[in-house]
């Protein structure tokens, strides 16, 4: 591309980054290379590819595009978000100290507390990252990794990214921000000093609920050896995204920014509507960082473009009513996951966060009457009518 790639807007880069018309045929869409192996010209001589676990041309194209969108020096594509997370953890030596946000995706909590603490001996401390002083108190000279999500799942807490980065840098710990809920369209943590961005690309990046994928994007300020080490580990454990999914994800990225605009607009409209009807709807608590009443609103406004499309609420009437409302919704499908074009509703206490011990759920505020919605890109009037009928029933 003649224009300087990093001068172009994200809308343009999402479509073109890393992608030139195919020199062989002129095809404007990247070919899918399904080959597992590549012919070698001689000892140590090849065209850059040998075996697809190590490097595959379709995956490389996707990784260039992803790195570009997150302002990263490099990005790695994994078969799931969790395998991406597990591979980052392999950078640590055994018995390392990790400080993590208390509100995390349930599967990441499970990986930390029920797998890696046993198999790697890591000591994982959970604290509330929306309180930077608490983060500062929890971090020690022994801390190797600082891990958080913002907005967090499912409570939509906002973490001040630059504050966490400052605290981590003081002790030389690396930082990981799970950017799944925001996508690089809303928030680019690497530009705020974070070392690694993690994505479940299953969610907004793909946006169509038809594949599983994960991403790690690496900051240009991370020493090159650490990036190489991550690639070495990825190849060693074999956690790579298949070429067909790479191609599907590349296609999905082309519409990321238009999808996000509609997601953001719909969620803001819905949150304002529900806020204005709390009494009628029997809603005790409404969680959405776009509302001025949200404790993280000012920070979210500073570090995000748009507030994403996740909204959580605590209902009057306990788990029975929460279950009924979720079942009564017609357009919002009662299903886990998020970030797709279709709207979803889920019950964290029995679904994504079931793995947490009940007392931990209670302490966090993941109550039995909490519902989380992922607002899709349908017409907002239809979504509001659906919520209205389900909440008034
Ligand atoms: C879904 C999700 C993950 C896990 O990703 P998978 O692709 O399901 O393995 C990690 N973090 C967050 C915030 C998620 O929503």
mmCIF file of N, CA, C and O in Angstrom, residues 215-252:
data_model
loop_
_atom_site.group_PDB
_atom_site.id
_atom_site.type_symbol
_atom_site.label_atom_id
_atom_site.label_comp_id
_atom_site.label_asym_id
_atom_site.label_seq_id
_atom_site.Cartn_x
_atom_site.Cartn_y
_atom_site.Cartn_z
ATOM 1 N N UNK A 215 -6.456 -14.148 20.592
ATOM 2 C CA UNK A 215 -5.365 -13.298 20.093
ATOM 3 C C UNK A 215 -4.529 -12.819 21.264
ATOM 4 O O UNK A 215 -5.081 -12.497 22.324
ATOM 5 N N UNK A 216 -3.216 -12.764 21.062
ATOM 6 C CA UNK A 216 -2.352 -11.979 21.948
ATOM 7 C C UNK A 216 -1.663 -10.945 21.080
ATOM 8 O O UNK A 216 -1.059 -11.299 20.055
ATOM 9 N N UNK A 217 -1.780 -9.664 21.447
ATOM 10 C CA UNK A 217 -1.078 -8.592 20.739
ATOM 11 C C UNK A 217 -0.005 -8.048 21.680
ATOM 12 O O UNK A 217 -0.254 -7.867 22.874
ATOM 13 N N UNK A 218 1.189 -7.813 21.123
ATOM 14 C CA UNK A 218 2.353 -7.474 21.954
ATOM 15 C C UNK A 218 2.771 -6.023 21.712
ATOM 16 O O UNK A 218 2.907 -5.586 20.564
ATOM 17 N N UNK A 219 3.018 -5.314 22.793
ATOM 18 C CA UNK A 219 3.420 -3.907 22.684
ATOM 19 C C UNK A 219 4.806 -3.780 22.047
ATOM 20 O O UNK A 219 5.702 -4.582 22.329
ATOM 21 N N UNK A 220 5.007 -2.722 21.230
ATOM 22 C CA UNK A 220 6.332 -2.470 20.668
ATOM 23 C C UNK A 220 7.376 -2.234 21.763
ATOM 24 O O UNK A 220 8.573 -2.392 21.512
ATOM 25 N N UNK A 221 6.948 -1.891 22.976
ATOM 26 C CA UNK A 221 7.941 -1.648 24.029
ATOM 27 C C UNK A 221 8.365 -2.929 24.754
ATOM 28 O O UNK A 221 9.283 -2.909 25.579
ATOM 29 N N UNK A 222 7.723 -4.050 24.461
ATOM 30 C CA UNK A 222 8.153 -5.336 25.043
ATOM 31 C C UNK A 222 9.405 -5.800 24.294
ATOM 32 O O UNK A 222 9.422 -5.780 23.058
ATOM 33 N N UNK A 223 10.462 -6.198 25.032
ATOM 34 C CA UNK A 223 11.683 -6.650 24.349
ATOM 35 C C UNK A 223 11.382 -7.748 23.321
ATOM 36 O O UNK A 223 10.578 -8.650 23.582
ATOM 37 N N UNK A 224 12.041 -7.661 22.154
ATOM 38 C CA UNK A 224 11.776 -8.604 21.062
ATOM 39 C C UNK A 224 11.930 -10.060 21.511
ATOM 40 O O UNK A 224 11.187 -10.935 21.063
ATOM 41 N N UNK A 225 12.866 -10.321 22.445
ATOM 42 C CA UNK A 225 13.094 -11.731 22.877
ATOM 43 C C UNK A 225 11.833 -12.294 23.524
ATOM 44 O O UNK A 225 11.573 -13.493 23.422
ATOM 45 N N UNK A 226 11.083 -11.441 24.235
ATOM 46 C CA UNK A 226 9.883 -11.959 24.912
ATOM 47 C C UNK A 226 8.817 -12.309 23.880
ATOM 48 O O UNK A 226 8.140 -13.335 23.985
ATOM 49 N N UNK A 227 8.687 -11.486 22.840
ATOM 50 C CA UNK A 227 7.760 -11.806 21.758
ATOM 51 C C UNK A 227 8.153 -13.103 21.069
ATOM 52 O O UNK A 227 7.299 -13.953 20.773
ATOM 53 N N UNK A 228 9.459 -13.264 20.843
ATOM 54 C CA UNK A 228 9.934 -14.499 20.197
ATOM 55 C C UNK A 228 9.683 -15.706 21.094
ATOM 56 O O UNK A 228 9.339 -16.795 20.623
ATOM 57 N N UNK A 229 9.861 -15.500 22.399
ATOM 58 C CA UNK A 229 9.620 -16.570 23.361
ATOM 59 C C UNK A 229 8.146 -17.004 23.316
ATOM 60 O O UNK A 229 7.834 -18.189 23.352
ATOM 61 N N UNK A 230 7.250 -16.028 23.175
ATOM 62 C CA UNK A 230 5.822 -16.355 23.111
ATOM 63 C C UNK A 230 5.522 -17.183 21.856
ATOM 64 O O UNK A 230 4.784 -18.169 21.900
ATOM 65 N N UNK A 231 6.124 -16.804 20.730
ATOM 66 C CA UNK A 231 5.944 -17.599 19.504
ATOM 67 C C UNK A 231 6.532 -19.004 19.666
ATOM 68 O O UNK A 231 5.961 -19.989 19.197
ATOM 69 N N UNK A 232 7.681 -19.067 20.327
ATOM 70 C CA UNK A 232 8.330 -20.362 20.575
ATOM 71 C C UNK A 232 7.404 -21.256 21.416
ATOM 72 O O UNK A 232 7.216 -22.439 21.116
ATOM 73 N N UNK A 233 6.802 -20.669 22.447
ATOM 74 C CA UNK A 233 5.898 -21.450 23.308
ATOM 75 C C UNK A 233 4.646 -21.852 22.529
ATOM 76 O O UNK A 233 4.197 -22.995 22.603
ATOM 77 N N UNK A 234 4.090 -20.920 21.750
ATOM 78 C CA UNK A 234 2.889 -21.243 20.978
ATOM 79 C C UNK A 234 3.143 -22.436 20.064
ATOM 80 O O UNK A 234 2.344 -23.375 19.980
ATOM 81 N N UNK A 235 4.287 -22.423 19.392
ATOM 82 C CA UNK A 235 4.647 -23.542 18.516
ATOM 83 C C UNK A 235 4.900 -24.810 19.331
ATOM 84 O O UNK A 235 4.512 -25.907 18.938
ATOM 85 N N UNK A 236 5.504 -24.645 20.501
ATOM 86 C CA UNK A 236 5.832 -25.813 21.338
ATOM 87 C C UNK A 236 4.589 -26.491 21.877
ATOM 88 O O UNK A 236 4.556 -27.711 22.014
ATOM 89 N N UNK A 237 3.565 -25.703 22.228
ATOM 90 C CA UNK A 237 2.343 -26.327 22.743
ATOM 91 C C UNK A 237 1.322 -26.577 21.628
ATOM 92 O O UNK A 237 0.325 -27.249 21.838
ATOM 93 N N UNK A 238 1.566 -26.011 20.448
ATOM 94 C CA UNK A 238 0.706 -26.288 19.286
ATOM 95 C C UNK A 238 -0.629 -25.585 19.297
ATOM 96 O O UNK A 238 -1.603 -26.068 18.705
ATOM 97 N N UNK A 239 -0.687 -24.413 19.948
ATOM 98 C CA UNK A 239 -1.976 -23.708 20.063
ATOM 99 C C UNK A 239 -2.109 -22.676 18.947
ATOM 100 O O UNK A 239 -1.879 -21.481 19.160
ATOM 101 N N UNK A 240 -2.456 -23.136 17.744
ATOM 102 C CA UNK A 240 -2.554 -22.210 16.602
ATOM 103 C C UNK A 240 -3.947 -22.264 15.972
ATOM 104 O O UNK A 240 -4.615 -23.283 15.983
ATOM 105 N N UNK A 241 -4.341 -21.121 15.396
ATOM 106 C CA UNK A 241 -5.654 -21.040 14.737
ATOM 107 C C UNK A 241 -5.558 -21.639 13.332
ATOM 108 O O UNK A 241 -4.605 -21.372 12.601
ATOM 109 N N UNK A 242 -6.567 -22.422 12.951
ATOM 110 C CA UNK A 242 -6.554 -23.078 11.632
ATOM 111 C C UNK A 242 -6.786 -22.049 10.518
ATOM 112 O O UNK A 242 -7.410 -21.014 10.740
ATOM 113 N N UNK A 243 -6.300 -22.334 9.284
ATOM 114 C CA UNK A 243 -6.358 -21.335 8.207
ATOM 115 C C UNK A 243 -7.772 -20.915 7.799
ATOM 116 O O UNK A 243 -7.983 -19.759 7.425
ATOM 117 N N UNK A 244 -8.738 -21.819 7.882
ATOM 118 C CA UNK A 244 -10.099 -21.442 7.472
ATOM 119 C C UNK A 244 -10.681 -20.437 8.471
ATOM 120 O O UNK A 244 -11.263 -19.423 8.087
ATOM 121 N N UNK A 245 -10.459 -20.692 9.749
ATOM 122 C CA UNK A 245 -10.908 -19.722 10.753
ATOM 123 C C UNK A 245 -10.159 -18.400 10.602
ATOM 124 O O UNK A 245 -10.733 -17.325 10.812
ATOM 125 N N UNK A 246 -8.867 -18.473 10.250
ATOM 126 C CA UNK A 246 -8.093 -17.231 10.038
ATOM 127 C C UNK A 246 -8.744 -16.402 8.936
ATOM 128 O O UNK A 246 -8.894 -15.179 9.060
ATOM 129 N N UNK A 247 -9.141 -17.057 7.863
ATOM 130 C CA UNK A 247 -9.755 -16.355 6.745
ATOM 131 C C UNK A 247 -11.111 -15.771 7.145
ATOM 132 O O UNK A 247 -11.434 -14.628 6.818
ATOM 133 N N UNK A 248 -11.907 -16.549 7.871
ATOM 134 C CA UNK A 248 -13.215 -16.057 8.332
ATOM 135 C C UNK A 248 -13.034 -14.836 9.232
ATOM 136 O O UNK A 248 -13.763 -13.847 9.120
ATOM 137 N N UNK A 249 -12.047 -14.919 10.118
ATOM 138 C CA UNK A 249 -11.815 -13.808 11.043
ATOM 139 C C UNK A 249 -11.329 -12.559 10.293
ATOM 140 O O UNK A 249 -11.751 -11.436 10.609
ATOM 141 N N UNK A 250 -10.486 -12.756 9.285
ATOM 142 C CA UNK A 250 -10.047 -11.618 8.459
ATOM 143 C C UNK A 250 -11.248 -10.933 7.818
ATOM 144 O O UNK A 250 -11.334 -9.708 7.765
ATOM 145 N N UNK A 251 -12.184 -11.743 7.329
ATOM 146 C CA UNK A 251 -13.384 -11.170 6.720
ATOM 147 C C UNK A 251 -14.190 -10.411 7.768
ATOM 148 O O UNK A 251 -14.679 -9.307 7.519
ATOM 149 N N UNK A 252 -14.330 -10.997 8.943
ATOM 150 C CA UNK A 252 -15.124 -10.338 9.984
ATOM 151 C C UNK A 252 -14.517 -8.999 10.388
ATOM 152 O O UNK A 252 -15.244 -8.042 10.678
#
